[in-house]
Amino acid sequence: MNASKFLVAAAAMSMSATAFAAGAHGGGHGASSGEPGKASEVTRSITVEMYDNYYEPEEISVKPGETVRFVVENKGNLVHEFNVGTPGMHEAHQKEIMMMVEHGVIQGGKLNHDMMNMDMGNGHSMKHDDPNSVLLEPGQSQEIVWKFTEQGDIEFACNVPGHYQAGMYGEVNFK
Ligand SMILES: [Cu+2]
């Protein structure tokens, strides 16, 4: 990228950085889908495989109060997300991820980590580091320890543009 192109990109990014931050923190992230869990409280591990564009398993069952270790593996050819949230949280997060796509942070099967770490002013970046979510390139895997504090309307979902709409989400059932 030459210098003038870089400046244009940087300006566009800093303009949307404000919107990005507002989106990320406006919805009370995490409040209604549980909270980050402690490794010492994990009672069960669930492996979740991500394909283009669906999960295996397609739904999971948990008990209220249970802490689960999710081992998330991307077995598809595209970047996919595993995000534990309410339908409203997913809707808000889809706008954030759309912005990452528009800025070239997500390109099909690749994540631009340099751009994700770039400081866009005011300490904001396009880093994707919510505790309830992982965003993975093909072949990558990562773990999330999550505590389902109480029963609620919770889904795990991929918010990469078009994927949720294509059915890439699953129900969290309480028993
Ligand atoms: Cu996806």
Tab-separated table of N, CA and C and ligand atoms in Angstrom:
chain	number	residue	atom	x	y	z
A	1	MET	N	0.868	-1.203	0.000
A	1	MET	CA	0.000	0.000	0.000
A	1	MET	C	0.894	1.239	0.000
A	2	ASN	N	0.654	2.197	-0.898
A	2	ASN	CA	1.475	3.413	-0.888
A	2	ASN	C	0.946	4.391	0.164
A	3	ALA	N	1.713	5.455	0.380
A	3	ALA	CA	1.423	6.340	1.518
A	3	ALA	C	0.060	7.020	1.397
A	4	SER	N	-0.294	7.486	0.205
A	4	SER	CA	-1.556	8.228	0.110
A	4	SER	C	-2.747	7.284	0.274
A	5	LYS	N	-2.625	6.106	-0.279
A	5	LYS	CA	-3.693	5.117	-0.088
A	5	LYS	C	-3.854	4.796	1.395
A	6	PHE	N	-2.724	4.697	2.081
A	6	PHE	CA	-2.742	4.370	3.494
A	6	PHE	C	-3.483	5.450	4.278
A	7	LEU	N	-3.201	6.724	3.946
A	7	LEU	CA	-3.847	7.837	4.661
A	7	LEU	C	-5.353	7.803	4.459
A	8	VAL	N	-5.781	7.539	3.231
A	8	VAL	CA	-7.216	7.474	2.962
A	8	VAL	C	-7.845	6.361	3.791
A	9	ALA	N	-7.174	5.219	3.807
A	9	ALA	CA	-7.696	4.080	4.574
A	9	ALA	C	-7.734	4.414	6.058
A	10	ALA	N	-6.689	5.052	6.545
A	10	ALA	CA	-6.614	5.381	7.968
A	10	ALA	C	-7.708	6.375	8.346
A	11	ALA	N	-7.961	7.336	7.465
A	11	ALA	CA	-9.002	8.331	7.750
A	11	ALA	C	-10.369	7.665	7.787
A	12	ALA	N	-10.617	6.811	6.828
A	12	ALA	CA	-11.911	6.117	6.790
A	12	ALA	C	-12.074	5.273	8.047
A	13	MET	N	-10.991	4.660	8.476
A	13	MET	CA	-11.073	3.798	9.644
A	13	MET	C	-11.303	4.601	10.918
A	14	SER	N	-10.661	5.766	11.021
A	14	SER	CA	-10.831	6.510	12.272
A	14	SER	C	-12.233	7.105	12.353
A	15	MET	N	-12.826	7.414	11.192
A	15	MET	CA	-14.195	7.917	11.210
A	15	MET	C	-15.149	6.857	11.737
A	16	SER	N	-14.942	5.643	11.275
A	16	SER	CA	-15.881	4.606	11.690
A	16	SER	C	-15.494	4.017	13.043
A	17	ALA	N	-14.303	4.350	13.525
A	17	ALA	CA	-13.882	3.816	14.819
A	17	ALA	C	-14.859	4.226	15.912
A	18	THR	N	-15.361	5.441	15.818
A	18	THR	CA	-16.305	5.944	16.812
A	18	THR	C	-17.577	5.099	16.795
A	19	ALA	N	-18.076	4.859	15.585
A	19	ALA	CA	-19.296	4.055	15.461
A	19	ALA	C	-19.038	2.639	15.943
A	20	PHE	N	-17.863	2.151	15.606
A	20	PHE	CA	-17.495	0.785	15.982
A	20	PHE	C	-17.511	0.640	17.503
A	21	ALA	N	-16.883	1.596	18.180
A	21	ALA	CA	-16.798	1.544	19.634
A	21	ALA	C	-18.184	1.680	20.264
A	22	ALA	N	-18.993	2.567	19.693
A	22	ALA	CA	-20.336	2.763	20.234
A	22	ALA	C	-21.127	1.467	20.122
A	23	GLY	N	-20.969	0.789	18.977
A	23	GLY	CA	-21.671	-0.473	18.779
A	23	GLY	C	-21.213	-1.521	19.768
A	24	ALA	N	-19.897	-1.551	19.994
A	24	ALA	CA	-19.340	-2.607	20.830
A	24	ALA	C	-19.746	-2.460	22.288
A	25	HIS	N	-19.936	-1.240	22.727
A	25	HIS	CA	-20.171	-1.056	24.149
A	25	HIS	C	-21.582	-0.577	24.473
A	26	GLY	N	-22.400	-0.401	23.438
A	26	GLY	CA	-23.727	0.155	23.674
A	26	GLY	C	-24.744	-0.874	24.138
A	27	GLY	N	-24.505	-2.129	23.834
A	27	GLY	CA	-25.556	-3.121	24.037
A	27	GLY	C	-25.471	-3.883	25.336
A	28	GLY	N	-24.611	-3.477	26.250
A	28	GLY	CA	-24.482	-4.221	27.493
A	28	GLY	C	-23.950	-5.610	27.219
A	29	HIS	N	-22.830	-5.662	26.516
A	29	HIS	CA	-22.216	-6.916	26.089
A	29	HIS	C	-22.101	-7.920	27.222
A	30	GLY	N	-22.591	-9.122	26.982
A	30	GLY	CA	-22.357	-10.189	27.937
A	30	GLY	C	-23.360	-10.237	29.068
A	31	ALA	N	-24.075	-9.156	29.282
A	31	ALA	CA	-24.930	-9.033	30.451
A	31	ALA	C	-25.996	-10.117	30.511
A	32	SER	N	-26.552	-10.482	29.363
A	32	SER	CA	-27.695	-11.381	29.414
A	32	SER	C	-27.423	-12.781	28.873
A	33	SER	N	-26.192	-13.054	28.460
A	33	SER	CA	-25.931	-14.402	27.965
A	33	SER	C	-25.003	-15.173	28.890
A	34	GLY	N	-24.681	-14.585	30.030
A	34	GLY	CA	-23.781	-15.231	30.969
A	34	GLY	C	-22.544	-14.382	31.172
A	35	GLU	N	-21.448	-15.027	31.581
A	35	GLU	CA	-20.226	-14.276	31.861
A	35	GLU	C	-19.017	-15.173	31.605
A	36	PRO	N	-17.835	-14.552	31.440
A	36	PRO	CA	-16.629	-15.365	31.265
A	36	PRO	C	-16.479	-16.316	32.453
A	37	GLY	N	-16.188	-17.570	32.165
A	37	GLY	CA	-16.102	-18.570	33.236
A	37	GLY	C	-14.676	-18.749	33.729
A	38	LYS	N	-14.561	-19.398	34.881
A	38	LYS	CA	-13.238	-19.728	35.431
A	38	LYS	C	-12.894	-21.158	35.034
A	39	ALA	N	-11.645	-21.335	34.610
A	39	ALA	CA	-11.207	-22.669	34.186
A	39	ALA	C	-11.424	-23.696	35.301
A	40	SER	N	-11.268	-23.251	36.562
A	40	SER	CA	-11.392	-24.173	37.699
A	40	SER	C	-12.835	-24.634	37.911
A	41	GLU	N	-13.798	-23.939	37.284
A	41	GLU	CA	-15.214	-24.287	37.474
A	41	GLU	C	-15.809	-25.045	36.292
A	42	VAL	N	-14.955	-25.345	35.301
A	42	VAL	CA	-15.456	-26.055	34.119
A	42	VAL	C	-15.932	-27.449	34.503
A	43	THR	N	-17.172	-27.795	34.100
A	43	THR	CA	-17.699	-29.124	34.396
A	43	THR	C	-17.783	-29.983	33.135
A	44	ARG	N	-17.618	-29.330	31.958
A	44	ARG	CA	-17.821	-30.069	30.719
A	44	ARG	C	-17.113	-29.348	29.576
A	45	SER	N	-16.568	-30.137	28.644
A	45	SER	CA	-16.021	-29.564	27.421
A	45	SER	C	-16.915	-29.933	26.252
A	46	ILE	N	-17.175	-28.978	25.396
A	46	ILE	CA	-17.968	-29.243	24.192
A	46	ILE	C	-17.141	-28.794	22.989
A	47	THR	N	-16.908	-29.733	22.064
A	47	THR	CA	-16.202	-29.365	20.840
A	47	THR	C	-17.224	-28.891	19.811
A	48	VAL	N	-16.974	-27.709	19.256
A	48	VAL	CA	-17.862	-27.147	18.236
A	48	VAL	C	-17.058	-26.986	16.952
A	49	GLU	N	-17.505	-27.648	15.900
A	49	GLU	CA	-16.836	-27.519	14.606
A	49	GLU	C	-17.608	-26.537	13.740
A	50	MET	N	-16.855	-25.672	13.054
A	50	MET	CA	-17.492	-24.672	12.195
A	50	MET	C	-17.203	-25.027	10.734
A	51	TYR	N	-18.276	-25.049	9.948
A	51	TYR	CA	-18.174	-25.310	8.509
A	51	TYR	C	-18.797	-24.130	7.766
A	52	ASP	N	-18.802	-24.213	6.405
A	52	ASP	CA	-19.392	-23.142	5.577
A	52	ASP	C	-20.839	-23.507	5.212
A	53	ASN	N	-21.879	-22.995	5.767
A	53	ASN	CA	-21.952	-22.114	6.915
A	53	ASN	C	-22.856	-22.720	7.992
A	54	TYR	N	-22.325	-23.608	8.783
A	54	TYR	CA	-23.116	-24.211	9.854
A	54	TYR	C	-22.178	-24.724	10.944
A	55	TYR	N	-22.789	-25.053	12.075
A	55	TYR	CA	-22.038	-25.612	13.210
A	55	TYR	C	-22.360	-27.086	13.377
A	56	GLU	N	-21.449	-27.794	13.943
A	56	GLU	CA	-21.652	-29.168	14.375
A	56	GLU	C	-21.149	-29.249	15.821
A	57	PRO	N	-21.957	-29.468	16.851
A	57	PRO	CA	-23.407	-29.722	16.800
A	57	PRO	C	-24.206	-28.456	16.464
A	58	GLU	N	-25.468	-28.672	16.107
A	58	GLU	CA	-26.331	-27.553	15.723
A	58	GLU	C	-27.013	-26.910	16.919
A	59	GLU	N	-27.041	-27.634	18.051
A	59	GLU	CA	-27.577	-27.029	19.268
A	59	GLU	C	-26.902	-27.680	20.465
A	60	ILE	N	-26.962	-26.988	21.599
A	60	ILE	CA	-26.349	-27.546	22.803
A	60	ILE	C	-27.318	-27.383	23.975
A	61	SER	N	-27.131	-28.211	24.987
A	61	SER	CA	-27.941	-28.110	26.194
A	61	SER	C	-27.034	-27.853	27.381
A	62	VAL	N	-27.444	-26.930	28.226
A	62	VAL	CA	-26.663	-26.589	29.419
A	62	VAL	C	-27.608	-26.465	30.612
A	63	LYS	N	-27.004	-26.472	31.799
A	63	LYS	CA	-27.784	-26.220	33.009
A	63	LYS	C	-27.530	-24.783	33.455
A	64	PRO	N	-28.526	-24.109	34.008
A	64	PRO	CA	-28.270	-22.774	34.537
A	64	PRO	C	-27.157	-22.837	35.580
A	65	GLY	N	-26.188	-21.946	35.469
A	65	GLY	CA	-25.072	-21.918	36.408
A	65	GLY	C	-23.869	-22.724	35.946
A	66	GLU	N	-24.033	-23.479	34.878
A	66	GLU	CA	-22.960	-24.357	34.411
A	66	GLU	C	-21.856	-23.572	33.686
A	67	THR	N	-20.599	-24.006	33.927
A	67	THR	CA	-19.458	-23.418	33.213
A	67	THR	C	-18.934	-24.435	32.204
A	68	VAL	N	-18.898	-24.035	30.956
A	68	VAL	CA	-18.555	-24.937	29.854
A	68	VAL	C	-17.290	-24.440	29.153
A	69	ARG	N	-16.404	-25.394	28.832
A	69	ARG	CA	-15.276	-25.058	27.958
A	69	ARG	C	-15.663	-25.421	26.530
A	70	PHE	N	-15.712	-24.423	25.655
A	70	PHE	CA	-15.965	-24.680	24.247
A	70	PHE	C	-14.627	-24.765	23.520
A	71	VAL	N	-14.412	-25.877	22.846
A	71	VAL	CA	-13.240	-26.014	21.988
A	71	VAL	C	-13.746	-25.804	20.567
A	72	VAL	N	-13.429	-24.645	20.011
A	72	VAL	CA	-14.006	-24.243	18.732
A	72	VAL	C	-12.982	-24.461	17.627
A	73	GLU	N	-13.376	-25.215	16.602
A	73	GLU	CA	-12.467	-25.518	15.488
A	73	GLU	C	-13.095	-25.064	14.182
A	74	ASN	N	-12.352	-24.299	13.405
A	74	ASN	CA	-12.857	-23.881	12.091
A	74	ASN	C	-12.418	-24.892	11.039
A	75	LYS	N	-13.368	-25.695	10.574
A	75	LYS	CA	-13.072	-26.721	9.568
A	75	LYS	C	-13.569	-26.302	8.191
A	76	GLY	N	-13.997	-25.051	8.068
A	76	GLY	CA	-14.485	-24.565	6.780
A	76	GLY	C	-13.373	-23.901	5.985
A	77	ASN	N	-13.775	-23.216	4.927
A	77	ASN	CA	-12.814	-22.501	4.072
A	77	ASN	C	-12.920	-20.993	4.218
A	78	LEU	N	-13.815	-20.553	5.115
A	78	LEU	CA	-14.027	-19.124	5.325
A	78	LEU	C	-13.725	-18.778	6.775
A	79	VAL	N	-13.530	-17.481	7.034
A	79	VAL	CA	-13.440	-17.008	8.417
A	79	VAL	C	-14.812	-17.194	9.061
A	80	HIS	N	-14.847	-17.753	10.276
A	80	HIS	CA	-16.106	-17.918	11.005
A	80	HIS	C	-15.944	-17.476	12.446
A	81	GLU	N	-17.096	-17.117	13.017
A	81	GLU	CA	-17.121	-16.696	14.404
A	81	GLU	C	-17.955	-17.684	15.226
A	82	PHE	N	-17.558	-17.850	16.485
A	82	PHE	CA	-18.413	-18.533	17.465
A	82	PHE	C	-18.654	-17.519	18.565
A	83	ASN	N	-19.897	-17.112	18.714
A	83	ASN	CA	-20.244	-16.032	19.634
A	83	ASN	C	-21.458	-16.461	20.449
A	84	VAL	N	-21.339	-16.402	21.772
A	84	VAL	CA	-22.458	-16.759	22.650
A	84	VAL	C	-23.178	-15.468	23.023
A	85	GLY	N	-24.440	-15.336	22.612
A	85	GLY	CA	-25.148	-14.094	22.909
A	85	GLY	C	-26.643	-14.221	22.693
A	86	THR	N	-27.344	-13.148	23.025
A	86	THR	CA	-28.778	-13.091	22.745
A	86	THR	C	-28.951	-12.692	21.277
A	87	PRO	N	-30.126	-12.940	20.695
A	87	PRO	CA	-30.349	-12.515	19.309
A	87	PRO	C	-30.055	-11.018	19.112
A	88	GLY	N	-30.390	-10.194	20.092
A	88	GLY	CA	-30.116	-8.755	20.001
A	88	GLY	C	-28.623	-8.442	19.983
A	89	MET	N	-27.860	-9.176	20.768
A	89	MET	CA	-26.405	-8.984	20.780
A	89	MET	C	-25.810	-9.384	19.434
A	90	HIS	N	-26.324	-10.459	18.864
A	90	HIS	CA	-25.798	-10.896	17.565
A	90	HIS	C	-26.100	-9.848	16.496
A	91	GLU	N	-27.298	-9.297	16.558
A	91	GLU	CA	-27.670	-8.288	15.568
A	91	GLU	C	-26.727	-7.086	15.645
A	92	ALA	N	-26.425	-6.641	16.874
A	92	ALA	CA	-25.512	-5.509	17.051
A	92	ALA	C	-24.105	-5.873	16.576
A	93	HIS	N	-23.698	-7.105	16.873
A	93	HIS	CA	-22.347	-7.519	16.507
A	93	HIS	C	-22.187	-7.672	14.999
A	94	GLN	N	-23.285	-7.986	14.308
A	94	GLN	CA	-23.199	-8.108	12.847
A	94	GLN	C	-22.783	-6.795	12.209
A	95	LYS	N	-23.192	-5.674	12.805
A	95	LYS	CA	-22.787	-4.365	12.270
A	95	LYS	C	-21.287	-4.162	12.452
A	96	GLU	N	-20.766	-4.591	13.602
A	96	GLU	CA	-19.331	-4.442	13.850
A	96	GLU	C	-18.509	-5.293	12.883
A	97	ILE	N	-18.967	-6.523	12.685
A	97	ILE	CA	-18.206	-7.414	11.801
A	97	ILE	C	-18.308	-6.929	10.357
A	98	MET	N	-19.466	-6.383	9.991
A	98	MET	CA	-19.621	-5.815	8.646
A	98	MET	C	-18.565	-4.747	8.412
A	99	MET	N	-18.316	-3.949	9.455
A	99	MET	CA	-17.298	-2.899	9.344
A	99	MET	C	-15.903	-3.507	9.133
A	100	MET	N	-15.644	-4.610	9.809
A	100	MET	CA	-14.344	-5.274	9.636
A	100	MET	C	-14.192	-5.787	8.204
A	101	VAL	N	-15.288	-6.239	7.621
A	101	VAL	CA	-15.243	-6.715	6.233
A	101	VAL	C	-15.027	-5.524	5.298
A	102	GLU	N	-15.764	-4.437	5.542
A	102	GLU	CA	-15.642	-3.251	4.690
A	102	GLU	C	-14.230	-2.692	4.699
A	103	HIS	N	-13.527	-2.838	5.820
A	103	HIS	CA	-12.163	-2.313	5.917
A	103	HIS	C	-11.114	-3.349	5.556
A	104	GLY	N	-11.554	-4.499	5.095
A	104	GLY	CA	-10.600	-5.505	4.648
A	104	GLY	C	-9.940	-6.275	5.776
A	105	VAL	N	-10.454	-6.134	6.992
A	105	VAL	CA	-9.893	-6.892	8.117
A	105	VAL	C	-10.221	-8.381	7.945
A	106	ILE	N	-11.442	-8.651	7.432
A	106	ILE	CA	-11.826	-10.023	7.097
A	106	ILE	C	-11.932	-10.117	5.581
A	107	GLN	N	-11.156	-11.035	5.006
A	107	GLN	CA	-11.205	-11.229	3.556
A	107	GLN	C	-11.407	-12.703	3.271
A	108	GLY	N	-12.667	-13.128	3.165
A	108	GLY	CA	-12.973	-14.523	2.849
A	108	GLY	C	-12.407	-15.480	3.875
A	109	GLY	N	-11.248	-16.054	3.557
A	109	GLY	CA	-10.638	-17.022	4.455
A	109	GLY	C	-9.492	-16.460	5.267
A	110	LYS	N	-9.318	-15.145	5.270
A	110	LYS	CA	-8.158	-14.553	5.964
A	110	LYS	C	-8.559	-13.419	6.896
A	111	LEU	N	-7.769	-13.302	7.987
A	111	LEU	CA	-7.906	-12.168	8.901
A	111	LEU	C	-6.639	-11.327	8.793
A	112	ASN	N	-6.809	-10.019	8.668
A	112	ASN	CA	-5.650	-9.128	8.627
A	112	ASN	C	-5.326	-8.690	10.063
A	113	HIS	N	-4.403	-9.423	10.699
A	113	HIS	CA	-4.111	-9.171	12.118
A	113	HIS	C	-3.416	-7.837	12.330
A	114	ASP	N	-2.599	-7.402	11.346
A	114	ASP	CA	-1.945	-6.091	11.474
A	114	ASP	C	-2.997	-5.003	11.593
A	115	MET	N	-4.021	-5.095	10.741
A	115	MET	CA	-5.055	-4.068	10.750
A	115	MET	C	-5.898	-4.160	12.022
A	116	MET	N	-6.108	-5.377	12.510
A	116	MET	CA	-6.901	-5.541	13.735
A	116	MET	C	-6.211	-4.878	14.924
A	117	ASN	N	-4.873	-4.872	14.896
A	117	ASN	CA	-4.119	-4.325	16.025
A	117	ASN	C	-3.811	-2.849	15.867
A	118	MET	N	-4.127	-2.291	14.706
A	118	MET	CA	-3.785	-0.895	14.424
A	118	MET	C	-4.548	0.032	15.375
A	119	ASP	N	-3.846	0.974	15.953
A	119	ASP	CA	-4.485	1.955	16.841
A	119	ASP	C	-5.222	2.981	15.985
A	120	MET	N	-6.520	3.113	16.218
A	120	MET	CA	-7.299	4.045	15.404
A	120	MET	C	-7.624	5.330	16.161
A	121	GLY	N	-6.876	5.612	17.190
A	121	GLY	CA	-7.111	6.815	17.982
A	121	GLY	C	-8.009	6.492	19.163
A	122	ASN	N	-7.891	7.235	20.245
A	122	ASN	CA	-8.701	7.047	21.449
A	122	ASN	C	-8.598	5.632	22.015
A	123	GLY	N	-7.501	4.946	21.690
A	123	GLY	CA	-7.316	3.606	22.216
A	123	GLY	C	-8.197	2.564	21.553
A	124	HIS	N	-8.890	2.923	20.472
A	124	HIS	CA	-9.764	1.962	19.807
A	124	HIS	C	-9.012	1.215	18.716
A	125	SER	N	-9.406	0.000	18.497
A	125	SER	CA	-8.866	-0.771	17.390
A	125	SER	C	-9.970	-1.694	16.899
A	126	MET	N	-9.674	-2.426	15.831
A	126	MET	CA	-10.639	-3.406	15.345
A	126	MET	C	-10.316	-4.780	15.898
A	127	LYS	N	-9.609	-4.783	17.000
A	127	LYS	CA	-9.311	-6.037	17.665
A	127	LYS	C	-10.630	-6.720	18.000
A	128	HIS	N	-10.660	-8.013	17.814
A	128	HIS	CA	-11.889	-8.752	18.088
A	128	HIS	C	-11.613	-9.568	19.350
A	129	ASP	N	-11.833	-8.948	20.517
A	129	ASP	CA	-11.420	-9.641	21.736
A	129	ASP	C	-12.517	-9.701	22.798
A	130	ASP	N	-13.771	-9.796	22.357
A	130	ASP	CA	-14.855	-9.986	23.319
A	130	ASP	C	-14.713	-11.367	23.967
A	131	PRO	N	-14.958	-11.457	25.274
A	131	PRO	CA	-14.763	-12.751	25.951
A	131	PRO	C	-15.777	-13.816	25.533
A	132	ASN	N	-16.898	-13.392	24.932
A	132	ASN	CA	-17.938	-14.356	24.550
A	132	ASN	C	-17.796	-14.812	23.101
A	133	SER	N	-16.644	-14.511	22.470
A	133	SER	CA	-16.552	-14.750	21.034
A	133	SER	C	-15.137	-15.074	20.580
A	134	VAL	N	-15.036	-15.947	19.565
A	134	VAL	CA	-13.768	-16.124	18.858
A	134	VAL	C	-14.036	-16.005	17.363
A	135	LEU	N	-13.058	-15.474	16.666
A	135	LEU	CA	-13.143	-15.290	15.217
A	135	LEU	C	-11.935	-16.015	14.638
A	136	LEU	N	-12.181	-17.027	13.815
A	136	LEU	CA	-11.094	-17.927	13.424
A	136	LEU	C	-10.945	-18.074	11.918
A	137	GLU	N	-9.691	-18.152	11.487
A	137	GLU	CA	-9.389	-18.499	10.100
A	137	GLU	C	-9.550	-20.013	9.925
A	138	PRO	N	-9.690	-20.474	8.676
A	138	PRO	CA	-9.750	-21.913	8.427
A	138	PRO	C	-8.563	-22.625	9.074
A	139	GLY	N	-8.827	-23.749	9.728
A	139	GLY	CA	-7.764	-24.539	10.338
A	139	GLY	C	-7.407	-24.123	11.753
A	140	GLN	N	-7.871	-22.955	12.196
A	140	GLN	CA	-7.549	-22.505	13.550
A	140	GLN	C	-8.530	-23.093	14.563
A	141	SER	N	-8.056	-23.183	15.810
A	141	SER	CA	-8.988	-23.520	16.877
A	141	SER	C	-8.645	-22.705	18.125
A	142	GLN	N	-9.649	-22.491	18.947
A	142	GLN	CA	-9.471	-21.682	20.147
A	142	GLN	C	-10.528	-22.085	21.159
A	143	GLU	N	-10.249	-21.824	22.440
A	143	GLU	CA	-11.196	-22.201	23.483
A	143	GLU	C	-11.847	-20.970	24.121
A	144	ILE	N	-13.079	-21.166	24.557
A	144	ILE	CA	-13.773	-20.154	25.367
A	144	ILE	C	-14.300	-20.864	26.605
A	145	VAL	N	-14.094	-20.285	27.768
A	145	VAL	CA	-14.714	-20.800	28.992
A	145	VAL	C	-15.844	-19.837	29.341
A	146	TRP	N	-17.062	-20.352	29.333
A	146	TRP	CA	-18.232	-19.493	29.500
A	146	TRP	C	-19.164	-20.034	30.558
A	147	LYS	N	-19.648	-19.144	31.431
A	147	LYS	CA	-20.593	-19.543	32.476
A	147	LYS	C	-21.997	-19.072	32.078
A	148	PHE	N	-22.918	-20.029	31.984
A	148	PHE	CA	-24.315	-19.701	31.684
A	148	PHE	C	-25.001	-19.415	33.024
A	149	THR	N	-24.992	-18.148	33.417
A	149	THR	CA	-25.427	-17.806	34.770
A	149	THR	C	-26.912	-18.078	34.988
A	150	GLU	N	-27.714	-17.772	33.978
A	150	GLU	CA	-29.150	-18.033	34.139
A	150	GLU	C	-29.791	-18.334	32.796
A	151	GLN	N	-30.960	-18.936	32.885
A	151	GLN	CA	-31.711	-19.299	31.700
A	151	GLN	C	-32.048	-18.046	30.899
A	152	GLY	N	-32.015	-18.157	29.585
A	152	GLY	CA	-32.340	-16.993	28.762
A	152	GLY	C	-32.455	-17.388	27.309
A	153	ASP	N	-32.709	-16.398	26.480
A	153	ASP	CA	-32.827	-16.604	25.040
A	153	ASP	C	-31.420	-16.451	24.454
A	154	ILE	N	-30.676	-17.551	24.409
A	154	ILE	CA	-29.261	-17.488	24.038
A	154	ILE	C	-28.996	-18.382	22.830
A	155	GLU	N	-28.212	-17.842	21.933
A	155	GLU	CA	-27.793	-18.584	20.735
A	155	GLU	C	-26.284	-18.491	20.617
A	156	PHE	N	-25.665	-19.499	19.975
A	156	PHE	CA	-24.304	-19.294	19.502
A	156	PHE	C	-24.420	-19.017	18.012
A	157	ALA	N	-23.631	-18.061	17.533
A	157	ALA	CA	-23.853	-17.598	16.162
A	157	ALA	C	-22.577	-17.062	15.537
A	158	CYS	N	-22.570	-17.102	14.204
A	158	CYS	CA	-21.498	-16.503	13.417
A	158	CYS	C	-22.039	-15.229	12.794
A	159	ASN	N	-21.373	-14.115	13.099
A	159	ASN	CA	-21.868	-12.819	12.638
A	159	ASN	C	-21.109	-12.266	11.436
A	160	VAL	N	-20.313	-13.120	10.796
A	160	VAL	CA	-19.705	-12.729	9.517
A	160	VAL	C	-20.865	-12.503	8.539
A	161	PRO	N	-20.838	-11.403	7.760
A	161	PRO	CA	-21.992	-11.043	6.922
A	161	PRO	C	-22.540	-12.217	6.099
A	162	GLY	N	-23.851	-12.433	6.219
A	162	GLY	CA	-24.538	-13.459	5.451
A	162	GLY	C	-24.581	-14.818	6.128
A	163	HIS	N	-23.706	-15.067	7.082
A	163	HIS	CA	-23.623	-16.413	7.654
A	163	HIS	C	-24.794	-16.711	8.597
A	164	TYR	N	-25.115	-15.750	9.458
A	164	TYR	CA	-26.273	-15.930	10.354
A	164	TYR	C	-27.525	-16.147	9.504
A	165	GLN	N	-27.655	-15.313	8.473
A	165	GLN	CA	-28.820	-15.385	7.592
A	165	GLN	C	-28.869	-16.725	6.863
A	166	ALA	N	-27.708	-17.312	6.628
A	166	ALA	CA	-27.658	-18.617	5.958
A	166	ALA	C	-27.924	-19.760	6.939
A	167	GLY	N	-28.117	-19.419	8.200
A	167	GLY	CA	-28.465	-20.449	9.191
A	167	GLY	C	-27.327	-20.812	10.114
A	168	MET	N	-26.256	-20.008	10.120
A	168	MET	CA	-25.118	-20.357	10.969
A	168	MET	C	-25.331	-19.835	12.392
A	169	TYR	N	-26.269	-20.475	13.087
A	169	TYR	CA	-26.498	-20.204	14.501
A	169	TYR	C	-27.134	-21.445	15.103
A	170	GLY	N	-27.029	-21.549	16.417
A	170	GLY	CA	-27.616	-22.700	17.100
A	170	GLY	C	-28.194	-22.284	18.439
A	171	GLU	N	-29.162	-23.050	18.870
A	171	GLU	CA	-29.887	-22.759	20.099
A	171	GLU	C	-29.095	-23.276	21.315
A	172	VAL	N	-29.085	-22.483	22.393
A	172	VAL	CA	-28.614	-22.988	23.684
A	172	VAL	C	-29.861	-23.352	24.482
A	173	ASN	N	-30.043	-24.648	24.718
A	173	ASN	CA	-31.224	-25.107	25.474
A	173	ASN	C	-30.852	-25.275	26.942
A	174	PHE	N	-31.770	-24.896	27.817
A	174	PHE	CA	-31.561	-25.064	29.259
A	174	PHE	C	-32.400	-26.240	29.755
A	175	LYS	N	-31.785	-27.018	30.636
A	175	LYS	CA	-32.533	-28.172	31.150
A	175	LYS	C	-32.405	-28.255	32.656
B	1	CU	CU	-19.512	-18.041	9.524
